[in-house]
CSV table of C-alpha atoms in Angstrom, one decimal:
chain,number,residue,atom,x,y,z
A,280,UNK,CA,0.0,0.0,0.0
A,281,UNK,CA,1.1,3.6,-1.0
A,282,UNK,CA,2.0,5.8,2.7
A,283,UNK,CA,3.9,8.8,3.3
A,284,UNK,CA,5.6,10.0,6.2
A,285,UNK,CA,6.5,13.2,8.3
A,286,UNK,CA,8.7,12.5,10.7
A,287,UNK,CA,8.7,15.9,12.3
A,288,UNK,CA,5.3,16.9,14.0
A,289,UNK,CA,7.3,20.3,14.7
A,290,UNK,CA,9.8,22.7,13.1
A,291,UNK,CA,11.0,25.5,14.5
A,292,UNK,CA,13.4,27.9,12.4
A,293,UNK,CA,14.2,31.4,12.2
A,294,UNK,CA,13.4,33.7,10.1
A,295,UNK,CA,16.0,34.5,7.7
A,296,UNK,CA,17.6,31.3,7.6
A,297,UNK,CA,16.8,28.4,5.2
A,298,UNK,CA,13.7,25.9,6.0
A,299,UNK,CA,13.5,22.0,5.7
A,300,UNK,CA,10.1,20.2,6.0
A,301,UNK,CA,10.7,16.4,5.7
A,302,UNK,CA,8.3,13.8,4.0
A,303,UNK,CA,9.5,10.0,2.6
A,304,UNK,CA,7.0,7.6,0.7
A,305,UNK,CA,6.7,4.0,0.0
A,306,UNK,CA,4.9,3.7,-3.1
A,307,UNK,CA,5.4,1.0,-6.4
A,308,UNK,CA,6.4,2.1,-9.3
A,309,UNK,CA,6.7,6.3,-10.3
A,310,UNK,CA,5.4,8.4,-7.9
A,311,UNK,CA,2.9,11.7,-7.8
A,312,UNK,CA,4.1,13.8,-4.7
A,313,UNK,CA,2.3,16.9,-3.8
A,314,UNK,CA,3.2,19.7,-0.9
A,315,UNK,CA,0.0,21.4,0.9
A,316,UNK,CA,0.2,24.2,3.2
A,317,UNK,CA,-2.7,25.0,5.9
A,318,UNK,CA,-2.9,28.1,7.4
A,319,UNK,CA,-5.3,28.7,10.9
A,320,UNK,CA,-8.9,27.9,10.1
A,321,UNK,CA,-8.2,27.5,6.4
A,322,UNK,CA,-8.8,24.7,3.8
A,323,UNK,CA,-5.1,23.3,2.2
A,324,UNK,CA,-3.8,25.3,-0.6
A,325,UNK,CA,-1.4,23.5,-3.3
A,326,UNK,CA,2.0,24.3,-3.2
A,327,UNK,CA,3.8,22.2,-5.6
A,328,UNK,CA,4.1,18.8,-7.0
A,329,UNK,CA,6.4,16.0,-8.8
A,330,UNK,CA,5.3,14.6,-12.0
A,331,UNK,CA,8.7,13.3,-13.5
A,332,UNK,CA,11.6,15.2,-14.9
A,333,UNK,CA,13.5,17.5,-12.8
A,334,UNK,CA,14.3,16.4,-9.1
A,335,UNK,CA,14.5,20.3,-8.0
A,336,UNK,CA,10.5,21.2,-8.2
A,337,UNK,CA,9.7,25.3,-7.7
A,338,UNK,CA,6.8,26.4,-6.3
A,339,UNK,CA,4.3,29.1,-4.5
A,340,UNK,CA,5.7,31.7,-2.3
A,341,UNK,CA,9.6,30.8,-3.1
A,342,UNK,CA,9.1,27.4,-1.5
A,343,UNK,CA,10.8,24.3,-3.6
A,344,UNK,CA,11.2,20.6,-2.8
A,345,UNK,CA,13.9,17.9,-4.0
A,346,UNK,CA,12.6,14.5,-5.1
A,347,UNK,CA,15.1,11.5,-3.7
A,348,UNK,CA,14.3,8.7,-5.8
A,349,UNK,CA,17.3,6.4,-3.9
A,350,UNK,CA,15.9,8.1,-0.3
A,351,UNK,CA,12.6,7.7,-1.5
A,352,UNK,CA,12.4,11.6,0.3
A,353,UNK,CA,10.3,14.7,-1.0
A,354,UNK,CA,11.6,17.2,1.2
A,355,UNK,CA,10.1,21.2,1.2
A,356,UNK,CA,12.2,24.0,1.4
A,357,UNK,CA,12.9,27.2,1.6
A,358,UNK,CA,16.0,29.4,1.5
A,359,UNK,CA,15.1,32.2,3.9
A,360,UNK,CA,12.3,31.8,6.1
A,361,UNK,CA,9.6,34.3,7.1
A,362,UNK,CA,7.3,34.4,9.8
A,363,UNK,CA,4.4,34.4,7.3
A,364,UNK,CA,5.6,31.1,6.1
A,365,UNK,CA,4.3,29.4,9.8
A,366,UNK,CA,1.6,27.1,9.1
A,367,UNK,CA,0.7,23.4,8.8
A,368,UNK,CA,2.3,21.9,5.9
A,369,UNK,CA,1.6,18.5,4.6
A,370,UNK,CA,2.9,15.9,2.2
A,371,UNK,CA,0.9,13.6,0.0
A,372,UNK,CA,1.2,10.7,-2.7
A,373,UNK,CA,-1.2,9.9,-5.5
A,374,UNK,CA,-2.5,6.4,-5.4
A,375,UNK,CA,-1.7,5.4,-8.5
A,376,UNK,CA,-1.5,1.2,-7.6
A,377,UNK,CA,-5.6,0.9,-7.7
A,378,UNK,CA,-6.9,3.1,-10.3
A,379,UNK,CA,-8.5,5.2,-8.0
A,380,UNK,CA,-6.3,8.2,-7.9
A,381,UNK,CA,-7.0,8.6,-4.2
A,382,UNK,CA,-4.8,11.3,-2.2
A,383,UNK,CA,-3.0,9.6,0.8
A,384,UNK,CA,-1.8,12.4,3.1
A,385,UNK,CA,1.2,12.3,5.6
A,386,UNK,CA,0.3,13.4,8.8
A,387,UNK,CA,1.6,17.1,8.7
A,388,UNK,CA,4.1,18.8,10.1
A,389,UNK,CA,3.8,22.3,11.9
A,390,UNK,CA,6.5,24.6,11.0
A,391,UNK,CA,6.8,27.5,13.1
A,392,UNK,CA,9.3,30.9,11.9
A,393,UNK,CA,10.6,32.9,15.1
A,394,UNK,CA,11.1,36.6,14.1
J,98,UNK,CA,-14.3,31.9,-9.4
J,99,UNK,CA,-15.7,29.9,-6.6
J,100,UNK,CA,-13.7,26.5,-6.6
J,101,UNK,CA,-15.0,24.3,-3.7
J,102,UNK,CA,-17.6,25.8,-1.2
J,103,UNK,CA,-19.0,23.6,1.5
J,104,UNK,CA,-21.5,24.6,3.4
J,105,UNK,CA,-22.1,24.9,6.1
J,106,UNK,CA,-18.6,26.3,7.8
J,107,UNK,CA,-19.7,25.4,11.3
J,108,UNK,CA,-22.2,23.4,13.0
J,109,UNK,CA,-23.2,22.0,16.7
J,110,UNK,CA,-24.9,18.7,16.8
J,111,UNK,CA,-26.4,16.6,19.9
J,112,UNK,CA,-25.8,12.9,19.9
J,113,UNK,CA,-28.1,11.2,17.6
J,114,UNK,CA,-28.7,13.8,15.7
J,115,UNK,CA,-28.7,13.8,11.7
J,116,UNK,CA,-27.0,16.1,9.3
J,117,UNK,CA,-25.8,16.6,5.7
J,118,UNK,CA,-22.7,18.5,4.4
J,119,UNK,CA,-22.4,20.0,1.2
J,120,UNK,CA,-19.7,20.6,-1.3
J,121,UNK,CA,-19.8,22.5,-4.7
J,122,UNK,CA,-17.2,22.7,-7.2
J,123,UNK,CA,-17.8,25.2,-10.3
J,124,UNK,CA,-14.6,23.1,-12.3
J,125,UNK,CA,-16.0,20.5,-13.7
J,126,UNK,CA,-14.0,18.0,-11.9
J,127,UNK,CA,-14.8,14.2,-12.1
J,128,UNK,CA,-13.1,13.4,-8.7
J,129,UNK,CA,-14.6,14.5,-5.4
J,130,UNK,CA,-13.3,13.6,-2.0
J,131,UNK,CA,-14.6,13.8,1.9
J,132,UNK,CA,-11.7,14.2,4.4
J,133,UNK,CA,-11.8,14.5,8.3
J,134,UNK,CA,-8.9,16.0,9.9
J,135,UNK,CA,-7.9,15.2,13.7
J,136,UNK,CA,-4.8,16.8,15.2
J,137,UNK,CA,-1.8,14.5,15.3
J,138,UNK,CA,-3.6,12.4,12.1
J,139,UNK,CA,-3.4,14.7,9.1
J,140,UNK,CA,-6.4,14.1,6.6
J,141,UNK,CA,-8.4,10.8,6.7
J,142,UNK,CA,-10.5,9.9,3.8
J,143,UNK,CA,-14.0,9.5,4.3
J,144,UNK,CA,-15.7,8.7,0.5
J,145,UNK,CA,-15.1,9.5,-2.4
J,146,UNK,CA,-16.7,9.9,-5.8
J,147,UNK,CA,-14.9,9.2,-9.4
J,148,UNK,CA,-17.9,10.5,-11.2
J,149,UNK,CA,-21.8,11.5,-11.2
J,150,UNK,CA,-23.8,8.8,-9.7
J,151,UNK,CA,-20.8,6.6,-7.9
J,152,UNK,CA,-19.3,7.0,-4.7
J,153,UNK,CA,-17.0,4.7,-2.9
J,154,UNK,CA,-15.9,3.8,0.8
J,155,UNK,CA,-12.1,5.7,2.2
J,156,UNK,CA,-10.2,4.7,4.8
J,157,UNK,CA,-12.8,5.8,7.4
J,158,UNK,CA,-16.3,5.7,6.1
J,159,UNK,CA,-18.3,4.5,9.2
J,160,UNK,CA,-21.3,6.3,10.3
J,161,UNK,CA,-20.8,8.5,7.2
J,162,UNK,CA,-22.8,8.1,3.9
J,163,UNK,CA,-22.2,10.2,0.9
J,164,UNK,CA,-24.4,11.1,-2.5
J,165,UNK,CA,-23.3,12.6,-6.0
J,166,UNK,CA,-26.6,13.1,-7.8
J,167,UNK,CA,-24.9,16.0,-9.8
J,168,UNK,CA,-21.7,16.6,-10.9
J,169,UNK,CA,-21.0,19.5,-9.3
J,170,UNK,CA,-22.6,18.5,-5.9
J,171,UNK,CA,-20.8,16.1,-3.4
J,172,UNK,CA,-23.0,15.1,-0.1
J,173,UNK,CA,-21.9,13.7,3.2
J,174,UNK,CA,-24.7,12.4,5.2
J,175,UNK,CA,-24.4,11.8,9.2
J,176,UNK,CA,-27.1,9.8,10.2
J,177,UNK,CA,-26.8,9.4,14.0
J,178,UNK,CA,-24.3,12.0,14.8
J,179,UNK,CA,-21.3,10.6,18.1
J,180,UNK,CA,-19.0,12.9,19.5
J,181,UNK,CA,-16.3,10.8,17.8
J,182,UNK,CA,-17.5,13.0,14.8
J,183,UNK,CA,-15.7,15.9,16.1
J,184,UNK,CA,-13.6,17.0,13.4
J,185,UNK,CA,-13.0,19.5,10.8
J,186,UNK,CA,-14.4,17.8,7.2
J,187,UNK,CA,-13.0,19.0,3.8
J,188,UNK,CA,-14.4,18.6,0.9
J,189,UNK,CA,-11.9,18.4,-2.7
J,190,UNK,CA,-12.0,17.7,-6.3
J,191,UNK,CA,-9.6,16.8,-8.9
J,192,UNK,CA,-9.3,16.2,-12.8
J,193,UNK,CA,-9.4,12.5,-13.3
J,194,UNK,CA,-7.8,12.1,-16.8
J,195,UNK,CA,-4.7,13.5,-15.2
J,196,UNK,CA,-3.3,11.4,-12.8
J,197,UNK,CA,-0.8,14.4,-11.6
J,198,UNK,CA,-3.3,16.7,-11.5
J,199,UNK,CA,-3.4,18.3,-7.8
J,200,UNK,CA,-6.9,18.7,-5.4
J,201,UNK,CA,-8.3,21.8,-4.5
J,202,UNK,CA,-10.0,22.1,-1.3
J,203,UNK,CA,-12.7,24.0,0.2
J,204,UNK,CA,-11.9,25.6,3.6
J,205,UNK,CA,-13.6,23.3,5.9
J,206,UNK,CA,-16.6,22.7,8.4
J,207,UNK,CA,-15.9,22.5,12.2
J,208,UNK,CA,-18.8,19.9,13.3
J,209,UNK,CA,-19.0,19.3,17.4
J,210,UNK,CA,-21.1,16.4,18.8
J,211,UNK,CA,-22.2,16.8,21.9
């Protein structure tokens, strides 16, 4: 079965300096991987995604994420943070195994930018 | 330009209690989806609907049922409401000829059971 993972609930950074947001996924064969970002009271917003192609992806708002293919990793970042950026972020894979092109979302990670 | 709108945003329900959700999308999307979201599990699918007239069972769907009569109009249906309900449901659609393609959401309806 297709899963993803966010090992950090919580990341704190400050704001200036470069951001990481971790997220690894077990999946067969190519992957979809999708970034969403949650702010307070707020439905997700789409940040980026990985198709195929380039392993650098660029996105909304200056943020970017590097597809691993040998880590099986889909990390988010950021080169300088700002406080604006603090919000829920989450990972997710496109289920791609049954047909159904279900969404399967990690469990999210809060990222939180200190002025 | 709309996107998804569910309706209502929030709502207060006693335990046993019936109630029905609505989504709308204005995109023409074939793919609709019911999510719950509890803190410290991310999003949990509820249904979901690859077309008008079909709906299937998520990873969750108990005490939940769901409707797509129309294309554009995505129903979840609580038919004796328990305060394990408490959650925040999202609604989102997709394209479905294109696997890649990403979901939009709607911003969400904070249900309490009491």
């Amino acid at each position: 079965a297709q899963s993803v993972a966010q090992p950090e609930d919580q990341v704190n950074v400050a704001e200036g300096n470069p951001l990481t947001v971790k997220c690894t996924y077990s999946v067969s064969g190519n992957p979809y991987l999708f970034w969403y970002v949650q702010y307070p009271n707020r439905g997700l917003q789409f940040l980026l995604k990985y198709i195929t192609g380039d392993n650098l992806v660029k996105g909304s708002y200056g943020f970017e994420a590097e597809f691993n293919k040998s880590q099986t990793s889909f990390h988010l970042k950021k080169p300088s943070a700002l406080v604006s950026d603090s919000a829920l972020y989450f990972c997710a894979v496109r289920d791609r195994e049954s047909g159904t092109y279900k969404y399967i979302f990690g469990t999210g990670t809060r990222l939180k930018v200190l002025a | 330009n709309a996107g998804v709108t569910q309706t209502p945003k929030f709502r207060v329900l006693k335990t046993g209690q019936s109630m029905t959700l609505l989504c709308a999308q204005d995109m023409n999307h074939e793919y609709m989806y019911w999510y719950r979201q509890d803190p410290g599990m991310g999003l949990r699918l509820i249904h979901y609907s690859v077309g008008e007239g079909t709906t299937a069972k998520g990873e969750v769907p108990d005490g939940y049922n769901v409707s797509r009569l129309k294309k554009q109009n995505f129903l979840l249906g609580l038919e004796s409401a328990a305060p394990s309900q408490t959650s925040v449901y999202f609604c989102a659609s997709s394209y479905s000829s294109l696997g890649s393609a990403e979901a939009f959401f709607g911003q969400g309806t904070r249900l309490t059971v009491v």
